[in-house]
C-alpha cells in the first residue's frame, strides 16, 4: 500500500497538502490541477495489478497496434466533477490502462456531434447516463459498451458491480460487531437509475430489506435525499441534519451510501465531538484509494473499479471481434475492515 509520503513525493507537494486533499478539506486552497494530480497518483500507486502487468507485452497488444484500432471514451461526469467523487475517475483510469496494454488509440469524446465518434472502432460510455442517452449512444455505434448503468439491456454490453452484495457485506459486518441501531445516510440521482421501486439504488433497497427482515428498521435512522449527488458536501449536509434530528438518540453505526458520503459524515461527527468508532461506527462502500487515508481509516466494501474499466475494454474488444448476444457483467465485492468500525458503545469487547 502506498503511503501519503509516497504520494507527496510523486506529486511534488507537501505531505500536509496530500493529507488534506485526500480528506476533502474544504479549507485548503489548491488548484483543481493539483487535486487531480494527487487523486490520480493515489489511484496509480495503489493499483498493484497494473504495476505487475504493465511490463508484459502480449501478442494481442501488438496485433491491435498493427491494425491501428481505436476506442472512444465518453464520460457522464465532467472533468471537474470527477474530483467530487473519484469513483468514476478510478474506472476511467482502469479503462485507459487496459486500452494501453492492448495497444488501442484512445479518443476522448465530449459531445455526441463530435465527428471522432464515427471514426473510432468501438465506443465505451462510463457512468450513469439516462436511458434516453444510452439508447442514443448505442444507436450511433454498433460496437458499444457502458460501465456503471443499471438500465435494461437493449443490444449493448454493460459492466457493473453487485451493490446489493456490497450492502449485505457491510451490514453483516456491523451485525457481527453487535450493532442493531444502524442508520443509513445516502442520496440518489434518480433520473439516471432504473427500478420499479420507490428507491432506485440496490444499496438503498438492500438496506431497507435487510433491516426490515431482521426487525431492526427504524424510519428515523433512514436519511436519503433524492435527485442529489453522492459527494462529500452532500454527505456533510445530510449528516448535520441527521444529528439535529436524532438529538441524544444516536445510532451506534452509520452505513454511508458510498465512501465520499462516509468522509462527509466523519467530518460532521468529528465537528460535533463524537468519537469514531468509540461512539459511532462509520461504514462506507467503494473502497477508493482515498478511504485508507481518512482519519480514522474507513471500513468499507471494496468495489473493483479498475477491473470494471478493464472488463469494459475486454468486452468491447470481444464485441468488435465477434458481435453477438449482449452481455451484462456484474462484478463481486469484498469487505475491507479498518479503524472506523468497532463494537457498539457500552458493549464490552468480546
Short mmCIF file of C-alpha atoms in Angstrom, two decimals:
data_model
loop_
_atom_site.label_atom_id
_atom_site.label_comp_id
_atom_site.label_asym_id
_atom_site.label_seq_id
_atom_site.Cartn_x
_atom_site.Cartn_y
_atom_site.Cartn_z
CA UNK A 1 0.00 0.00 0.00
CA UNK A 2 1.32 3.44 -0.94
CA UNK A 3 1.79 5.90 1.93
CA UNK A 4 0.91 9.59 1.98
CA UNK A 5 4.67 10.23 1.81
CA UNK A 6 4.88 8.20 -1.41
CA UNK A 7 2.03 10.20 -2.94
CA UNK A 8 3.52 13.53 -1.83
CA UNK A 9 6.90 12.63 -3.35
CA UNK A 10 5.34 11.59 -6.68
CA UNK A 11 3.14 14.71 -6.80
CA UNK A 12 5.93 17.07 -5.67
CA UNK A 13 3.76 18.58 -2.92
CA UNK A 14 3.86 18.51 0.87
CA UNK A 15 2.61 15.60 2.97
CA UNK A 16 0.15 18.00 4.61
CA UNK A 17 -1.31 19.00 1.22
CA UNK A 18 -1.80 15.36 0.21
CA UNK A 19 -3.46 14.51 3.52
CA UNK A 20 -5.85 17.47 3.31
CA UNK A 21 -6.75 16.79 -0.34
CA UNK A 22 -7.44 13.10 0.30
CA UNK A 23 -9.57 14.04 3.31
CA UNK A 24 -11.53 16.61 1.24
CA UNK A 25 -10.52 19.52 3.48
CA UNK A 26 -12.70 22.37 2.19
CA UNK A 27 -10.46 25.00 3.83
CA UNK A 28 -7.48 24.00 1.67
CA UNK A 29 -6.77 26.33 -1.24
CA UNK A 30 -5.12 24.40 -4.08
CA UNK A 31 -5.75 24.30 -7.81
CA UNK A 32 -8.01 21.72 -9.45
CA UNK A 33 -4.94 20.55 -11.36
CA UNK A 34 -3.10 19.79 -8.11
CA UNK A 35 -6.11 17.93 -6.69
CA UNK A 36 -6.46 15.86 -9.84
CA UNK A 37 -2.74 15.05 -9.84
CA UNK A 38 -2.89 13.84 -6.21
CA UNK A 39 -6.02 11.73 -6.73
CA UNK A 40 -4.66 10.14 -9.91
CA UNK A 41 -1.31 9.36 -8.29
CA UNK A 42 -3.07 7.81 -5.28
CA UNK A 43 -5.06 5.58 -7.63
CA UNK A 44 -1.97 4.72 -9.70
CA UNK A 45 0.22 3.83 -6.73
CA UNK A 46 -2.46 1.62 -5.21
CA UNK A 47 -3.28 -0.13 -8.48
CA UNK A 48 -0.89 -3.01 -7.91
CA UNK A 49 -2.43 -5.26 -10.54
CA UNK A 50 -1.49 -2.84 -13.29
CA UNK A 51 2.01 -2.33 -11.94
CA UNK A 52 2.59 -6.07 -12.09
CA UNK A 53 1.23 -6.36 -15.60
CA UNK A 54 2.48 -3.28 -17.38
CA UNK A 55 5.90 -4.75 -18.22
CA UNK A 56 4.27 -7.61 -20.05
CA UNK A 57 3.72 -7.28 -23.78
CA UNK A 58 1.24 -9.70 -25.29
CA UNK A 59 0.64 -10.88 -28.82
CA UNK A 60 -2.83 -9.34 -28.59
CA UNK A 61 -1.32 -5.94 -27.87
CA UNK A 62 0.91 -5.96 -30.95
CA UNK A 63 -1.93 -7.30 -33.12
CA UNK A 64 -4.27 -4.45 -32.20
CA UNK A 65 -1.48 -1.90 -32.50
CA UNK A 66 -0.63 -3.12 -36.00
CA UNK A 67 -4.25 -2.72 -37.05
CA UNK A 68 -4.32 0.83 -35.66
CA UNK A 69 -7.60 0.24 -33.81
CA UNK A 70 -9.09 2.95 -31.62
CA UNK A 71 -11.79 3.20 -28.97
CA UNK A 72 -13.72 6.27 -27.93
CA UNK A 73 -14.46 7.10 -24.29
CA UNK A 74 -17.44 9.26 -23.37
CA UNK A 75 -17.93 10.18 -19.71
CA UNK A 76 -21.03 11.03 -17.72
CA UNK A 77 -19.03 13.17 -15.30
CA UNK A 78 -17.30 16.32 -16.50
CA UNK A 79 -13.59 16.60 -15.72
CA UNK A 80 -14.15 18.95 -12.77
CA UNK A 81 -16.96 16.74 -11.42
CA UNK A 82 -14.64 13.71 -11.27
CA UNK A 83 -12.88 15.26 -8.28
CA UNK A 84 -16.07 15.36 -6.18
CA UNK A 85 -16.32 11.56 -6.19
CA UNK A 86 -13.34 9.76 -7.71
CA UNK A 87 -15.26 6.51 -8.26
CA UNK A 88 -15.62 7.32 -11.96
CA UNK A 89 -12.05 8.57 -12.19
CA UNK A 90 -10.89 5.18 -10.93
CA UNK A 91 -12.97 3.39 -13.60
CA UNK A 92 -11.60 5.71 -16.30
CA UNK A 93 -8.01 5.03 -15.27
CA UNK A 94 -8.70 1.29 -15.46
CA UNK A 95 -10.07 1.77 -18.98
CA UNK A 96 -7.10 3.82 -20.12
CA UNK A 97 -4.55 1.40 -18.69
CA UNK A 98 -6.16 -1.68 -20.21
CA UNK A 99 -6.53 0.10 -23.56
CA UNK A 100 -2.82 0.98 -23.43
CA UNK A 101 -1.92 -2.64 -22.65
CA UNK A 102 -3.84 -3.79 -25.71
CA UNK A 103 -2.37 -1.10 -27.94
CA UNK A 104 -5.55 0.89 -28.64
CA UNK A 105 -5.52 4.53 -29.58
CA UNK A 106 -7.87 6.17 -27.06
CA UNK A 107 -10.06 9.09 -28.14
CA UNK A 108 -11.91 11.13 -25.53
CA UNK A 109 -15.29 12.25 -26.85
CA UNK A 110 -17.07 15.15 -25.16
CA UNK A 111 -20.13 15.66 -27.40
CA UNK A 112 -22.41 13.44 -29.46
CA UNK A 113 -21.83 15.59 -32.54
CA UNK A 114 -18.06 15.06 -32.24
CA UNK A 115 -17.01 13.67 -35.63
CA UNK A 116 -14.41 11.44 -33.98
CA UNK A 117 -17.34 9.41 -32.63
CA UNK A 118 -17.82 7.94 -36.09
CA UNK A 119 -14.14 7.21 -36.73
CA UNK A 120 -13.42 5.03 -33.67
CA UNK A 121 -13.76 1.24 -33.86
CA UNK A 122 -15.61 0.94 -30.55
CA UNK A 123 -17.34 3.22 -28.03
CA UNK A 124 -17.20 2.94 -24.24
CA UNK A 125 -19.50 5.03 -22.02
CA UNK A 126 -18.58 5.49 -18.34
CA UNK A 127 -21.24 6.49 -15.82
CA UNK A 128 -24.93 6.74 -15.05
CA UNK A 129 -26.27 8.15 -18.30
CA UNK A 130 -30.04 8.44 -18.68
CA UNK A 131 -31.82 5.67 -20.57
CA UNK A 132 -32.50 8.05 -23.46
CA UNK A 133 -28.80 8.92 -23.71
CA UNK A 134 -27.77 5.26 -23.67
CA UNK A 135 -30.25 4.46 -26.43
CA UNK A 136 -28.86 7.33 -28.49
CA UNK A 137 -25.26 6.27 -27.95
CA UNK A 138 -25.96 2.63 -28.78
CA UNK A 139 -27.73 3.70 -31.98
CA UNK A 140 -24.69 5.75 -33.04
CA UNK A 141 -22.17 2.92 -32.78
CA UNK A 142 -22.61 -0.83 -33.31
CA UNK A 143 -19.67 -1.65 -31.02
CA UNK A 144 -20.83 -0.17 -27.72
CA UNK A 145 -20.38 -0.93 -24.02
CA UNK A 146 -21.48 1.06 -20.96
CA UNK A 147 -19.89 0.85 -17.50
CA UNK A 148 -21.95 1.79 -14.45
CA UNK A 149 -25.54 1.77 -15.73
CA UNK A 150 -28.34 -0.44 -14.39
CA UNK A 151 -30.86 0.19 -17.18
CA UNK A 152 -32.21 -2.88 -19.06
CA UNK A 153 -30.11 -4.15 -21.93
CA UNK A 154 -31.02 -3.29 -25.50
CA UNK A 155 -28.38 -4.89 -27.75
CA UNK A 156 -25.39 -3.37 -25.95
CA UNK A 157 -22.93 -4.72 -23.38
CA UNK A 158 -22.63 -3.45 -19.81
CA UNK A 159 -20.37 -3.86 -16.79
CA UNK A 160 -21.46 -3.07 -13.25
CA UNK A 161 -20.90 -4.05 -9.62
CA UNK A 162 -23.16 -6.08 -7.35
CA UNK A 163 -24.01 -3.29 -4.92
CA UNK A 164 -26.72 -5.40 -3.27
CA UNK A 165 -23.99 -7.83 -2.25
CA UNK A 166 -21.77 -4.93 -1.13
CA UNK A 167 -24.53 -3.62 1.14
CA UNK A 168 -25.13 -7.05 2.65
CA UNK A 169 -21.42 -7.41 3.39
CA UNK A 170 -21.37 -4.01 5.10
CA UNK A 171 -24.47 -4.70 7.20
CA UNK A 172 -23.40 -8.20 8.24
CA UNK A 173 -20.02 -6.82 9.35
CA UNK A 174 -21.87 -4.37 11.60
CA UNK A 175 -24.22 -7.10 12.85
CA UNK A 176 -21.26 -9.31 13.74
CA UNK A 177 -19.79 -6.48 15.79
CA UNK A 178 -23.08 -6.34 17.72
CA UNK A 179 -24.75 -3.28 16.12
CA UNK A 180 -28.52 -3.11 15.86
CA UNK A 181 -29.15 0.64 15.72
CA UNK A 182 -27.70 1.12 12.23
CA UNK A 183 -28.55 4.31 10.33
CA UNK A 184 -28.32 4.82 6.58
CA UNK A 185 -27.32 8.15 5.01
CA UNK A 186 -27.42 8.36 1.24
CA UNK A 187 -28.62 10.05 -1.93
CA UNK A 188 -29.87 9.00 -5.35
CA UNK A 189 -29.52 10.61 -8.76
CA UNK A 190 -32.99 9.33 -9.53
CA UNK A 191 -33.40 10.06 -13.24
CA UNK A 192 -30.16 8.21 -14.04
CA UNK A 193 -31.26 4.95 -12.39
CA UNK A 194 -33.66 2.13 -13.20
CA UNK A 195 -36.01 0.43 -10.72
CA UNK A 196 -39.72 -0.24 -10.33
CA UNK A 197 -39.46 0.50 -6.61
CA UNK A 198 -39.74 3.83 -4.81
CA UNK A 199 -35.97 3.98 -4.37
CA UNK A 200 -33.66 3.17 -7.25
CA UNK A 201 -30.28 2.03 -5.97
CA UNK A 202 -29.54 -1.57 -4.91
CA UNK A 203 -27.72 -0.13 -1.88
CA UNK A 204 -30.76 1.75 -0.61
CA UNK A 205 -33.21 -1.08 -1.23
CA UNK A 206 -30.95 -3.75 0.25
CA UNK A 207 -30.50 -1.69 3.42
CA UNK A 208 -34.29 -1.39 3.80
CA UNK A 209 -34.89 -5.07 3.02
CA UNK A 210 -32.23 -6.42 5.39
CA UNK A 211 -33.11 -4.10 8.26
CA UNK A 212 -36.85 -4.88 7.94
CA UNK A 213 -36.19 -8.62 7.65
CA UNK A 214 -34.23 -8.51 10.92
CA UNK A 215 -36.86 -6.27 12.59
CA UNK A 216 -34.23 -3.56 13.07
CA UNK A 217 -35.54 -0.93 10.65
CA UNK A 218 -36.19 2.47 12.22
CA UNK A 219 -37.50 5.20 9.92
CA UNK A 220 -35.73 7.86 11.99
CA UNK A 221 -32.43 6.28 11.02
CA UNK A 222 -33.16 6.29 7.29
CA UNK A 223 -31.82 9.53 5.77
CA UNK A 224 -31.93 9.83 1.97
CA UNK A 225 -32.04 12.75 -0.43
CA UNK A 226 -33.48 12.06 -3.87
CA UNK A 227 -32.28 13.75 -7.06
CA UNK A 228 -28.98 14.57 -5.41
CA UNK A 229 -25.31 13.76 -5.88
CA UNK A 230 -23.27 11.36 -3.77
CA UNK A 231 -20.41 13.71 -2.91
CA UNK A 232 -18.69 14.90 0.27
CA UNK A 233 -20.61 18.23 0.67
CA UNK A 234 -23.98 16.46 0.40
CA UNK A 235 -22.82 13.86 2.91
CA UNK A 236 -21.85 16.66 5.29
CA UNK A 237 -25.21 18.40 4.86
CA UNK A 238 -27.26 15.25 5.47
CA UNK A 239 -25.11 14.21 8.44
CA UNK A 240 -25.66 17.63 10.02
CA UNK A 241 -29.42 17.31 9.51
CA UNK A 242 -29.38 13.78 10.90
CA UNK A 243 -27.54 14.79 14.08
CA UNK A 244 -30.10 17.54 14.76
CA UNK A 245 -32.95 15.09 14.16
CA UNK A 246 -31.50 12.37 16.38
CA UNK A 247 -30.52 14.55 19.34
CA UNK A 248 -29.42 12.18 22.11
CA UNK A 249 -30.96 9.17 20.32
CA UNK A 250 -27.87 8.43 18.26
CA UNK A 251 -27.44 5.20 16.30
CA UNK A 252 -24.41 3.10 17.14
CA UNK A 253 -23.38 2.82 13.48
CA UNK A 254 -23.92 4.63 10.18
CA UNK A 255 -23.79 2.99 6.78
CA UNK A 256 -22.96 5.60 4.14
CA UNK A 257 -24.12 5.09 0.56
CA UNK A 258 -20.52 5.46 -0.64
CA UNK A 259 -17.08 6.47 0.62
CA UNK A 260 -17.48 10.13 -0.35
CA UNK A 261 -20.59 10.30 1.85
CA UNK A 262 -18.74 8.49 4.63
CA UNK A 263 -16.00 11.14 4.55
CA UNK A 264 -18.62 13.91 4.81
CA UNK A 265 -20.25 12.06 7.73
CA UNK A 266 -16.88 11.68 9.50
CA UNK A 267 -16.28 15.42 9.10
CA UNK A 268 -19.56 16.31 10.84
CA UNK A 269 -19.26 13.69 13.59
CA UNK A 270 -15.77 14.99 14.37
CA UNK A 271 -17.02 18.60 14.42
CA UNK A 272 -19.72 17.53 16.89
CA UNK A 273 -17.13 15.93 19.15
CA UNK A 274 -18.43 12.41 18.51
CA UNK A 275 -15.65 9.85 18.61
CA UNK A 276 -15.34 7.32 15.77
CA UNK A 277 -15.66 4.38 16.28
CA UNK A 278 -15.99 4.55 20.09
CA UNK A 279 -19.37 6.31 19.96
CA UNK A 280 -20.47 5.73 16.37
CA UNK A 281 -19.01 3.36 13.78
CA UNK A 282 -18.95 4.57 10.18
CA UNK A 283 -19.05 2.20 7.21
CA UNK A 284 -18.59 3.10 3.55
CA UNK A 285 -18.97 1.38 0.18
CA UNK A 286 -16.45 1.56 -2.74
CA UNK A 287 -13.00 1.46 -1.06
CA UNK A 288 -11.44 4.08 -3.28
CA UNK A 289 -7.75 4.83 -2.79
CA UNK A 290 -8.61 7.77 -0.52
CA UNK A 291 -10.50 5.61 2.01
CA UNK A 292 -7.37 4.25 3.68
CA UNK A 293 -6.05 7.79 4.28
CA UNK A 294 -9.12 9.17 6.07
CA UNK A 295 -8.85 9.59 9.84
CA UNK A 296 -9.85 7.11 11.13
CA UNK A 297 -9.16 4.83 8.17
CA UNK A 298 -12.50 3.83 6.68
CA UNK A 299 -14.02 0.36 6.93
CA UNK A 300 -15.74 -0.19 3.61
CA UNK A 301 -16.57 -2.69 0.87
CA UNK A 302 -14.11 -2.89 -1.98
CA UNK A 303 -15.58 -2.31 -5.42
CA UNK A 304 -13.19 -3.35 -8.19
CA UNK A 305 -13.38 -0.08 -10.10
CA UNK A 306 -10.17 -0.51 -12.08
CA UNK A 307 -11.27 -4.01 -13.02
CA UNK A 308 -14.64 -2.61 -14.13
CA UNK A 309 -12.70 -0.40 -16.55
CA UNK A 310 -10.55 -3.31 -17.70
CA UNK A 311 -13.58 -5.54 -18.18
CA UNK A 312 -15.32 -2.85 -20.22
CA UNK A 313 -12.38 -2.74 -22.64
CA UNK A 314 -12.23 -6.55 -22.80
CA UNK A 315 -15.97 -6.86 -23.51
CA UNK A 316 -15.80 -4.13 -26.15
CA UNK A 317 -12.84 -5.91 -27.77
CA UNK A 318 -14.82 -9.13 -27.92
CA UNK A 319 -17.82 -7.34 -29.46
CA UNK A 320 -15.61 -5.78 -32.12
CA UNK A 321 -14.20 -9.22 -33.00
CA UNK A 322 -17.32 -11.37 -32.60
CA UNK A 323 -20.59 -9.41 -32.38
CA UNK A 324 -23.30 -11.48 -30.74
CA UNK A 325 -25.64 -11.63 -27.78
CA UNK A 326 -25.44 -8.63 -25.45
CA UNK A 327 -23.69 -9.32 -22.14
CA UNK A 328 -24.41 -7.94 -18.69
CA UNK A 329 -21.43 -8.48 -16.38
CA UNK A 330 -21.77 -7.99 -12.62
CA UNK A 331 -18.58 -7.94 -10.55
CA UNK A 332 -18.39 -9.12 -6.96
CA UNK A 333 -17.18 -7.06 -3.96
CA UNK A 334 -15.01 -7.63 -0.88
CA UNK A 335 -15.21 -6.49 2.76
CA UNK A 336 -12.34 -4.29 3.98
CA UNK A 337 -12.18 -3.72 7.75
CA UNK A 338 -10.18 -0.74 9.03
CA UNK A 339 -10.41 1.57 12.05
CA UNK A 340 -13.80 3.30 11.62
CA UNK A 341 -15.87 0.37 12.90
CA UNK A 342 -15.87 -1.33 16.32
CA UNK A 343 -18.25 -2.93 18.83
CA UNK A 344 -21.17 -0.66 19.85
CA UNK A 345 -20.70 1.80 22.69
CA UNK A 346 -21.42 0.47 26.17
CA UNK A 347 -20.97 -3.08 24.90
CA UNK A 348 -17.95 -4.97 26.26
CA UNK A 349 -15.43 -6.26 23.77
CA UNK A 350 -15.61 -9.99 23.04
#
